[in-house]
PDB file of C-alpha atoms in Angstrom:
ATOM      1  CA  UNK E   1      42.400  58.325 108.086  1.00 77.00           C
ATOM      2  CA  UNK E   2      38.939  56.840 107.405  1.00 88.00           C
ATOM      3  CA  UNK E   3      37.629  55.886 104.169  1.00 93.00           C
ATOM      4  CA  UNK E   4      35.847  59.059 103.336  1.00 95.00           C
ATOM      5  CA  UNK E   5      38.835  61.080 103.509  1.00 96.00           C
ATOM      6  CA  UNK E   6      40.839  59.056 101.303  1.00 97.00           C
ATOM      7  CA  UNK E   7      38.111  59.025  99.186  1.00 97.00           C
ATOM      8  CA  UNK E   8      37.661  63.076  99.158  1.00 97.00           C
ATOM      9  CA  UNK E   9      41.515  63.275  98.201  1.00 98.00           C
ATOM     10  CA  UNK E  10      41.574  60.802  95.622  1.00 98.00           C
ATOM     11  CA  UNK E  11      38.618  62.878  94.266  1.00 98.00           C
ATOM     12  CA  UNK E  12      40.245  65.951  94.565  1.00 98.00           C
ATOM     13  CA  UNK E  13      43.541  65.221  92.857  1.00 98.00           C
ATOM     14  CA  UNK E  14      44.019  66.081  88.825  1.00 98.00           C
ATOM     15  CA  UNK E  15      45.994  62.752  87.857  1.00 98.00           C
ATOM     16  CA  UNK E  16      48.508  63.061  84.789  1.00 96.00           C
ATOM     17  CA  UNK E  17      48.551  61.329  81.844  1.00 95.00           C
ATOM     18  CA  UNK E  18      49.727  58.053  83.971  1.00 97.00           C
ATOM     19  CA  UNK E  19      47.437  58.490  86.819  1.00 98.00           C
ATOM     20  CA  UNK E  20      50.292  59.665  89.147  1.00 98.00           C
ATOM     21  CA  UNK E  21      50.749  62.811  90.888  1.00 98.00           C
ATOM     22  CA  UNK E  22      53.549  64.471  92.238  1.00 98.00           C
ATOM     23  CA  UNK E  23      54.429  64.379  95.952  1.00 98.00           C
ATOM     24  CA  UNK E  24      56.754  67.052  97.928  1.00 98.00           C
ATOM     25  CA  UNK E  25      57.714  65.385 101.077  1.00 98.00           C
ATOM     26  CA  UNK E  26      58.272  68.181 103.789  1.00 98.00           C
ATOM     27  CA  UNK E  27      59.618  67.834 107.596  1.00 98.00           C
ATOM     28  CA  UNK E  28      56.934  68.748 109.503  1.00 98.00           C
ATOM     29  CA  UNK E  29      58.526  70.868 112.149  1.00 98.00           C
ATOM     30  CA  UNK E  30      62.056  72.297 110.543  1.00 98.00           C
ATOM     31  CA  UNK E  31      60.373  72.685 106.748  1.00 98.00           C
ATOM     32  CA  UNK E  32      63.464  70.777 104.897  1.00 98.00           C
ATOM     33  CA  UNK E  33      61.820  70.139 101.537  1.00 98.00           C
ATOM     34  CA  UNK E  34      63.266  66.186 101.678  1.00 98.00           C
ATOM     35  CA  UNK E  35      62.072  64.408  98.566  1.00 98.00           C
ATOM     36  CA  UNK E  36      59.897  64.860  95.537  1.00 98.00           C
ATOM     37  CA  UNK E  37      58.486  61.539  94.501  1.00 98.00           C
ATOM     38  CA  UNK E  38      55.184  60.270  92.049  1.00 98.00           C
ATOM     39  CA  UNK E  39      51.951  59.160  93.818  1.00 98.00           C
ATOM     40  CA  UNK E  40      49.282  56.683  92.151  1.00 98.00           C
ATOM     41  CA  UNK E  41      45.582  56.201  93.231  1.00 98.00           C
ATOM     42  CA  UNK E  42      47.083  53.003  95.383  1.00 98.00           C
ATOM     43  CA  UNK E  43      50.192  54.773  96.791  1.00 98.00           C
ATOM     44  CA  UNK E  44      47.532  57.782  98.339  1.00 98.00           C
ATOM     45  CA  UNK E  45      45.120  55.420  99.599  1.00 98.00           C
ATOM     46  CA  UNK E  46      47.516  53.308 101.297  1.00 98.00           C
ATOM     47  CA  UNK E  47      49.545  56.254 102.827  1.00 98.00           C
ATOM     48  CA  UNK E  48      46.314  57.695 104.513  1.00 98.00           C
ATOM     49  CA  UNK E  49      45.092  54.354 105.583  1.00 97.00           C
ATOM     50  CA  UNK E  50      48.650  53.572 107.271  1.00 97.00           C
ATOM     51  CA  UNK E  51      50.099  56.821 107.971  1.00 98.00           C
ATOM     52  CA  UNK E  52      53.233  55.753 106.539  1.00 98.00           C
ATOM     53  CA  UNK E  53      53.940  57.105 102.893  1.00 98.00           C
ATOM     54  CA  UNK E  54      53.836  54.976 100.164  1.00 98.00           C
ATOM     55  CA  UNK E  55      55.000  56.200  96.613  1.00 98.00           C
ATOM     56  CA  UNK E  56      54.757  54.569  93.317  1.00 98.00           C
ATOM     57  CA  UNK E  57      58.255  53.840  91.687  1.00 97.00           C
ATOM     58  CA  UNK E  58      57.963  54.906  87.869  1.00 96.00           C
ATOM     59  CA  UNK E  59      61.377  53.067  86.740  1.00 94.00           C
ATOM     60  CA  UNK E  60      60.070  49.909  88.861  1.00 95.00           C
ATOM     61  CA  UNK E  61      56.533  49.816  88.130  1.00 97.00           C
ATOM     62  CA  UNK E  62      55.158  49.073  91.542  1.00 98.00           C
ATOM     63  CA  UNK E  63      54.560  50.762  94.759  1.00 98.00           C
ATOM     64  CA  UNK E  64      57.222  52.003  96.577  1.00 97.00           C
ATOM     65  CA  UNK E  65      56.710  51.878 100.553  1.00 97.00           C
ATOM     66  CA  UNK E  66      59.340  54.420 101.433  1.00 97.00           C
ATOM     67  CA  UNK E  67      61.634  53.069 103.709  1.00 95.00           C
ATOM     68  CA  UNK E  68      61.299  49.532 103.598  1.00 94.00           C
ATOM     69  CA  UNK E  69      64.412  47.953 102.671  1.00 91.00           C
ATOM     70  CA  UNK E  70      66.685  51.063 104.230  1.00 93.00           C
ATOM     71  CA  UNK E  71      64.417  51.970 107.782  1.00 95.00           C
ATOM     72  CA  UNK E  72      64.394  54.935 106.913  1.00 96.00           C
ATOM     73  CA  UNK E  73      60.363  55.646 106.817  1.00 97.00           C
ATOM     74  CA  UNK E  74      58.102  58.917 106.852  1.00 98.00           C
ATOM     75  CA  UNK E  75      55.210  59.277 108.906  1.00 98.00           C
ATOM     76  CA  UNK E  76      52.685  61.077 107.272  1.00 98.00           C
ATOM     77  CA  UNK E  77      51.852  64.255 109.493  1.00 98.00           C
ATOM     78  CA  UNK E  78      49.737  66.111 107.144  1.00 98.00           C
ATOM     79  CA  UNK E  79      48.382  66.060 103.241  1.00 98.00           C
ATOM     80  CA  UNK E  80      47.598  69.290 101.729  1.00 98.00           C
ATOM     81  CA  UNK E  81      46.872  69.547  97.987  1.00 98.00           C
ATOM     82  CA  UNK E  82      47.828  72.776  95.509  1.00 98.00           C
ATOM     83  CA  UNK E  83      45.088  74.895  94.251  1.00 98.00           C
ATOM     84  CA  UNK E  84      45.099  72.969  90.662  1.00 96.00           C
ATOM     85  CA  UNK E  85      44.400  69.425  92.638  1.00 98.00           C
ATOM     86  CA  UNK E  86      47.838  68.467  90.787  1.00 98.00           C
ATOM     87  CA  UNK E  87      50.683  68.364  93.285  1.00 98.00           C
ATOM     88  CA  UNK E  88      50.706  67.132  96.584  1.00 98.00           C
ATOM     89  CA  UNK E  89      52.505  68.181  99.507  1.00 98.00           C
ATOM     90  CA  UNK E  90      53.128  65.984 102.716  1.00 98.00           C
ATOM     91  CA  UNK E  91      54.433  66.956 105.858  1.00 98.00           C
ATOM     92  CA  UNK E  92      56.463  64.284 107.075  1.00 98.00           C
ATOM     93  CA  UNK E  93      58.444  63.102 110.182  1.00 98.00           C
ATOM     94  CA  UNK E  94      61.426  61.246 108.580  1.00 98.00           C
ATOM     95  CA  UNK E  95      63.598  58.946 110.293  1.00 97.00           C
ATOM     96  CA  UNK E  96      66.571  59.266 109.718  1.00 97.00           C
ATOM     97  CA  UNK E  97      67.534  60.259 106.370  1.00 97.00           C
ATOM     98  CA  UNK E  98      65.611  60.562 102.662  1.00 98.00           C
ATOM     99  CA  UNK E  99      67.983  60.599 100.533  1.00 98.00           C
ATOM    100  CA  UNK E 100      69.368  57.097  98.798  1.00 96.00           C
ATOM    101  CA  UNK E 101      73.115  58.857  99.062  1.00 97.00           C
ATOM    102  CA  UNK E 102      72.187  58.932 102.922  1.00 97.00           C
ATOM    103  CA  UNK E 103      72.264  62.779 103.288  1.00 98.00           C
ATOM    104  CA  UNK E 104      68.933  64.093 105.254  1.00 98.00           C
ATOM    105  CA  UNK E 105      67.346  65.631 101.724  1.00 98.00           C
ATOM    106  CA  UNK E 106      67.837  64.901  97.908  1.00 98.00           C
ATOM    107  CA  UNK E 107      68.363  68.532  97.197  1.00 98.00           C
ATOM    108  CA  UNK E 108      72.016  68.544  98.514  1.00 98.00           C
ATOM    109  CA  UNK E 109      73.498  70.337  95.036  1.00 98.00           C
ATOM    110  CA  UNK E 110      73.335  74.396  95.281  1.00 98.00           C
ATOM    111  CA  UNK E 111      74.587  76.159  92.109  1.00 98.00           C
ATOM    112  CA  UNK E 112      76.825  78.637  93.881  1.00 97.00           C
ATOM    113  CA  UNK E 113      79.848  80.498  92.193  1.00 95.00           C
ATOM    114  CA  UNK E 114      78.819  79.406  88.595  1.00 95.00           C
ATOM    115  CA  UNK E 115      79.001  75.491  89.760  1.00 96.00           C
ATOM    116  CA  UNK E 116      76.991  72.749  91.831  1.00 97.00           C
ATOM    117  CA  UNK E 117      78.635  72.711  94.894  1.00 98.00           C
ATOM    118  CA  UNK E 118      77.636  69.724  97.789  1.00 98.00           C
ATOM    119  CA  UNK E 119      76.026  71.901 100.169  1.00 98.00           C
ATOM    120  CA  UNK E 120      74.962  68.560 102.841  1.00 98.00           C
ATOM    121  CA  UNK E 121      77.288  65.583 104.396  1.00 97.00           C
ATOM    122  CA  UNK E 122      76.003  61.804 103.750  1.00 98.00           C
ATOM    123  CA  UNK E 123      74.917  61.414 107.499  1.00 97.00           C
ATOM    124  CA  UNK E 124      74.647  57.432 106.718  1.00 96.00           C
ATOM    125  CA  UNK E 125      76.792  54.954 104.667  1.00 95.00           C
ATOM    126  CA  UNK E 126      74.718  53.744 101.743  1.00 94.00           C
ATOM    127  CA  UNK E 127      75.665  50.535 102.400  1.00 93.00           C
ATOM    128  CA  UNK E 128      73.974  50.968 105.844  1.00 92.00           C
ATOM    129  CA  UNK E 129      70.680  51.521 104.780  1.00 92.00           C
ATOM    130  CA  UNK E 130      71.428  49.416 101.948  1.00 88.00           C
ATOM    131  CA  UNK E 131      73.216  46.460 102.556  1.00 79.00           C
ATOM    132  CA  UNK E 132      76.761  45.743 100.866  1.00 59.00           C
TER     133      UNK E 132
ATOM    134  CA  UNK B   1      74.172  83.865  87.105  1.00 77.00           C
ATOM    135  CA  UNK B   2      76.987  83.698  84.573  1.00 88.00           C
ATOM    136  CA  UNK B   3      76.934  80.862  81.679  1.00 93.00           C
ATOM    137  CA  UNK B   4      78.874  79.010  83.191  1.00 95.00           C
ATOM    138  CA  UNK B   5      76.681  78.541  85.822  1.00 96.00           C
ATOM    139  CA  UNK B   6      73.938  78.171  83.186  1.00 97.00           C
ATOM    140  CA  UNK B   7      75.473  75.732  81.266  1.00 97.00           C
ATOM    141  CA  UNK B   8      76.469  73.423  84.283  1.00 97.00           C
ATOM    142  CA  UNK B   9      72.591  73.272  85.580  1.00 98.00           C
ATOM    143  CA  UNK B  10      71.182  72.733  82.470  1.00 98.00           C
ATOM    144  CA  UNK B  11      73.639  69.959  81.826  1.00 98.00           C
ATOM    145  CA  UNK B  12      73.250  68.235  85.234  1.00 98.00           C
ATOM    146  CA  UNK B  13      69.445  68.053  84.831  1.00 98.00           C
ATOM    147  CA  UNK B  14      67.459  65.662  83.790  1.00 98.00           C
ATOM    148  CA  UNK B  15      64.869  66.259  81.359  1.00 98.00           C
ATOM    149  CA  UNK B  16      61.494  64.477  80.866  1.00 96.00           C
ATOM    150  CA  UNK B  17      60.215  63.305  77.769  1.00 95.00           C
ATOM    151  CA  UNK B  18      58.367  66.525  77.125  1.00 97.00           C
ATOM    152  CA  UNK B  19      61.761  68.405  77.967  1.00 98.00           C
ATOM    153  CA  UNK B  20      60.577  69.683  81.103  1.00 98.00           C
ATOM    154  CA  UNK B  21      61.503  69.707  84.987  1.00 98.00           C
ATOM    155  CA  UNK B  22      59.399  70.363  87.912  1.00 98.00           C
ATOM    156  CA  UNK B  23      60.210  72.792  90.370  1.00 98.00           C
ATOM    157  CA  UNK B  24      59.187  73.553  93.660  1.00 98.00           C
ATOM    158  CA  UNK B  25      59.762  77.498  95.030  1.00 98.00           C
ATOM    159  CA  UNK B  26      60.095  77.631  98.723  1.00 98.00           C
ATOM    160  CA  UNK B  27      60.063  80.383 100.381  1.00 98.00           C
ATOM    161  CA  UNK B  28      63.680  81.060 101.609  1.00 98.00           C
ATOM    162  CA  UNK B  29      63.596  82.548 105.433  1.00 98.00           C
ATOM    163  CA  UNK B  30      60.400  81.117 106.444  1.00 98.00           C
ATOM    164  CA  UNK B  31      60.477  77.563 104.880  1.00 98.00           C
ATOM    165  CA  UNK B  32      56.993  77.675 103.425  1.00 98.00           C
ATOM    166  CA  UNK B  33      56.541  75.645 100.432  1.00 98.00           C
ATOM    167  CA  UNK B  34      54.785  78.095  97.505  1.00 98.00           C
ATOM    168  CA  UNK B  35      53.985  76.263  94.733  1.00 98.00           C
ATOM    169  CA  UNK B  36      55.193  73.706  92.136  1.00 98.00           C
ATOM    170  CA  UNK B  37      55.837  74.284  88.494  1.00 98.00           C
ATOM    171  CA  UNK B  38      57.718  73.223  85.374  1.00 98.00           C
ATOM    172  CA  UNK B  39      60.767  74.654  84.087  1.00 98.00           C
ATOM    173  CA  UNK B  40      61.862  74.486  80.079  1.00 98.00           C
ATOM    174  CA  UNK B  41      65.591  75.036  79.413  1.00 98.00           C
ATOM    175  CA  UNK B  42      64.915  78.712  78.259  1.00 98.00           C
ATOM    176  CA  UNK B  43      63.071  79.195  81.641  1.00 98.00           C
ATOM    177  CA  UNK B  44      65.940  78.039  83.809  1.00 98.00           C
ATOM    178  CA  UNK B  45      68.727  80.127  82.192  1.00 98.00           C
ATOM    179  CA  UNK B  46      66.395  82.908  81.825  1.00 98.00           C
ATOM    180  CA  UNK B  47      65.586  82.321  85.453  1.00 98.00           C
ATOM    181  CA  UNK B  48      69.336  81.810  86.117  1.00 98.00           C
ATOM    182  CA  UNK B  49      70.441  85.135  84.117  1.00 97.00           C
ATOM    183  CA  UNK B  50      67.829  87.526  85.277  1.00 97.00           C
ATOM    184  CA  UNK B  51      67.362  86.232  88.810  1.00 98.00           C
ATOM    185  CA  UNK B  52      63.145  86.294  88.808  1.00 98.00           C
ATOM    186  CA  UNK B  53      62.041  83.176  88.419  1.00 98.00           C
ATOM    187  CA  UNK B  54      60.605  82.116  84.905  1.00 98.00           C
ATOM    188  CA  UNK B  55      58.325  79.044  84.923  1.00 98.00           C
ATOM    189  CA  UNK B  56      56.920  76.963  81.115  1.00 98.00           C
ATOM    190  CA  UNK B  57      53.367  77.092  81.220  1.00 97.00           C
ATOM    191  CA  UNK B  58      52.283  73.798  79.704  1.00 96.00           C
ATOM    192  CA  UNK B  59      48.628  75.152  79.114  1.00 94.00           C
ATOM    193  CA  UNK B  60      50.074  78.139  76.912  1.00 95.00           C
ATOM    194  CA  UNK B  61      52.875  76.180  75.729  1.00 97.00           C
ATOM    195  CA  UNK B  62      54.895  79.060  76.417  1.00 98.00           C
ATOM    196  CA  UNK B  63      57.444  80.872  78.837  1.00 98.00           C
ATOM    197  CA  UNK B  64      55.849  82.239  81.997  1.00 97.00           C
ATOM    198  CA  UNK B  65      57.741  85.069  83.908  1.00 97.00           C
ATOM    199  CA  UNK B  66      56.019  84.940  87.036  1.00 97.00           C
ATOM    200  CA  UNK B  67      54.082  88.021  88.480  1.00 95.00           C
ATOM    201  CA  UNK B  68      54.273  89.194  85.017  1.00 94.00           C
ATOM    202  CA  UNK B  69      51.213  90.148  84.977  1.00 91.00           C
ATOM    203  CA  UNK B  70      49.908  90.082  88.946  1.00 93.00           C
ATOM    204  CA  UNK B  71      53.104  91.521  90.113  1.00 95.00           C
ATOM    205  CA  UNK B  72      53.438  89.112  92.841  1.00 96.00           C
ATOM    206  CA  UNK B  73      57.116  88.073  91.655  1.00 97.00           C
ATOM    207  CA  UNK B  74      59.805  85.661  92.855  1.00 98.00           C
ATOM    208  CA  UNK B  75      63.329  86.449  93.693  1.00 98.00           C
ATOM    209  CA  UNK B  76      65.652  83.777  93.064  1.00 98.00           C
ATOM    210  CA  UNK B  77      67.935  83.172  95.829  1.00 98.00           C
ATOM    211  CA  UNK B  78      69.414  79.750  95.784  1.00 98.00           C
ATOM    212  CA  UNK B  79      68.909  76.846  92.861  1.00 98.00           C
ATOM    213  CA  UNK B  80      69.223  73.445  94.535  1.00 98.00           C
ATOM    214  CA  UNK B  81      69.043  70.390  92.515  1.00 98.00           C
ATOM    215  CA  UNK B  82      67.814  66.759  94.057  1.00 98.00           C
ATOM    216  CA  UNK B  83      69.932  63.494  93.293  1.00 98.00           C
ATOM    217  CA  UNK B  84      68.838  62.600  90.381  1.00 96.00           C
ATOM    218  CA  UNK B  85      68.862  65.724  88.918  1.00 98.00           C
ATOM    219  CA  UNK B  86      65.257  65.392  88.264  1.00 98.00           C
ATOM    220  CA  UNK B  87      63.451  67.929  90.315  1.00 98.00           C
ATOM    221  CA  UNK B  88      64.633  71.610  91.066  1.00 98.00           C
ATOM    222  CA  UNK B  89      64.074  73.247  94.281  1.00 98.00           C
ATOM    223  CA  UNK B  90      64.135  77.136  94.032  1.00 98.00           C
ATOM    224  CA  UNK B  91      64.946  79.033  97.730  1.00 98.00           C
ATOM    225  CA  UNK B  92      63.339  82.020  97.051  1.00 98.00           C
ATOM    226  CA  UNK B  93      61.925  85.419  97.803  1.00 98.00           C
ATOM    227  CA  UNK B  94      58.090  85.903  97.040  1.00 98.00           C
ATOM    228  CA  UNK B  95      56.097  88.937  96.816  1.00 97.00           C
ATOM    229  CA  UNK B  96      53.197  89.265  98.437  1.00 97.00           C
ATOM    230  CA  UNK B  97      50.549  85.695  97.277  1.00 97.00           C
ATOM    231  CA  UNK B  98      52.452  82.767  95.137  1.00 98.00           C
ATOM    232  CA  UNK B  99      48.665  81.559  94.374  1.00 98.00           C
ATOM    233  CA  UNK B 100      46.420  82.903  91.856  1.00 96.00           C
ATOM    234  CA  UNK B 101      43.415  82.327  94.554  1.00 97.00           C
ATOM    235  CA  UNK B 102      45.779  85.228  96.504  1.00 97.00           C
ATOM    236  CA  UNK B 103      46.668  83.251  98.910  1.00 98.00           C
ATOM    237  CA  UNK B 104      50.097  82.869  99.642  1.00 98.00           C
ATOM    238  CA  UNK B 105      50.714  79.585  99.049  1.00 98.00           C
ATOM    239  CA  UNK B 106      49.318  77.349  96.617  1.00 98.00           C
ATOM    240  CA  UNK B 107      49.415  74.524  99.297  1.00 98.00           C
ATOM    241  CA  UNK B 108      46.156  75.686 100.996  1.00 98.00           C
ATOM    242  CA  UNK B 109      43.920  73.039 101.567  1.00 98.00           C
ATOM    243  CA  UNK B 110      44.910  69.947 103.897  1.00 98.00           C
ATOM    244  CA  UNK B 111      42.881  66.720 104.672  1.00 98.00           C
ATOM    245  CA  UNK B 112      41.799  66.703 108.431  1.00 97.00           C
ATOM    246  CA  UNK B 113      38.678  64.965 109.946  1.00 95.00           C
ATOM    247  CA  UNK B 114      38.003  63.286 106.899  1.00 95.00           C
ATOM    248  CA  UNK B 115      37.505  66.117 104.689  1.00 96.00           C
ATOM    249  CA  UNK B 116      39.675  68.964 102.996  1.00 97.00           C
ATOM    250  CA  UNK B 117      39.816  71.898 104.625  1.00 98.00           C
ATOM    251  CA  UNK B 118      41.030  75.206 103.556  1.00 98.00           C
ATOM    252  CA  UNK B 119      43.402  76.455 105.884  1.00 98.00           C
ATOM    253  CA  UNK B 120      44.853  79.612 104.872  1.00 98.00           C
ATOM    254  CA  UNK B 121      42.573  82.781 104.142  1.00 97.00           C
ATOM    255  CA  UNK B 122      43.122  85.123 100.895  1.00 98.00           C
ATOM    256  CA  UNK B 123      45.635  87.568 101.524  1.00 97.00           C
ATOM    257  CA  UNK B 124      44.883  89.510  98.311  1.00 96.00           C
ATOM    258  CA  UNK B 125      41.805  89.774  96.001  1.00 95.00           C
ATOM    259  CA  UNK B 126      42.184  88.105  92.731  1.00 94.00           C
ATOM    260  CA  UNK B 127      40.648  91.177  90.839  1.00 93.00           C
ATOM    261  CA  UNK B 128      43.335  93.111  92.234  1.00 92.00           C
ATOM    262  CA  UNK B 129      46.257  90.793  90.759  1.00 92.00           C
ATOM    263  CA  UNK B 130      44.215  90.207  87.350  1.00 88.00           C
ATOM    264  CA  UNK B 131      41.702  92.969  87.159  1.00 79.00           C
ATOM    265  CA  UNK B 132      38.389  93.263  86.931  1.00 59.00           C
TER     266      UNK B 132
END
């Protein structure tokens, strides 16, 4: 993506009190609603200049280049932006898995019969992606 | 939604500093991501107890029972939670537009060739949601 269109999103986008925004990431082609992680100004710009996303890590303090010590990147497909300019959603081809308990999306916990059940397998040791 | 149920969500969630959660409502069947909002604790076990989802409005600083006033409610039909219990994802049933524009989805506009386009067409007039 060229300069002007990372320019016309940054533009576009209401940033919170800490100049982040939140970011939905979607499969592209199956819709699995993967991940929900905060953007900054840097994270956006460098995830449309690369095509890979990039999201800023709150408890860390620095960009967070999804992927990088576990393999287990998204390509950007597609950023659309909500009607308020304050949430993002990116559709996403994900290798392999998105979740850090290695299970294909975070949102593996389903209240069903009054308590969270597990409703997804981990489809990758941790300590794969992670080292041990 | 019994409170049991209640009580075990609200427990395993984790709160920001301004006691809120986001959530994200996907449509259930057809995958399509709606919108994204923030839940208090009254709006999740309201949501929970009645089954039509209740969002916080942070502008009015108050509950905000969705389609209360446009009609265009949501169905709960699943409450997933991600890993680290900070983000909700709500499977549910919409009716008719999720966006105030009266669109469908709030999602509508996408970055291609450089420039945000709008890529989904009203489905219902404002003025009919909110009057004239």
């Amino acid at each position: 993506m060229g300069e002007a269109g990372i320019a016309a999103v940054l533009d576009a986008i209401s940033w919170n009190g800490d100049e982040l925004v939140p970011a939905i990431a979607q499969q592209h082609d199956s819709g699995e609603v993967l991940m929900m992680a905060w953007m900054s100004r840097d994270a956006v710009a460098e995830t449309l200049a690369t095509g890979r996303v990039c999201y800023y890590s709150r408890s860390r303090g620095a960009l967070w280049r999804k992927g990088e010590t576990s393999g287990q990147v998204q390509a950007l497909v597609e950023l659309r932006l909500d009607c308020d300019g304050d949430t993002l959603l990116l559709a996403v081809d994900q290798t392999g898995v998105a979740c850090h308990t290695g299970r294909r999306s975070c949102f593996f916990r389903a209240l069903r019969d009054d308590r969270l059940a597990t409703i997804a397998g981990v489809e990758i040791d941790p300590a794969e992606l992670y080292g041990k």
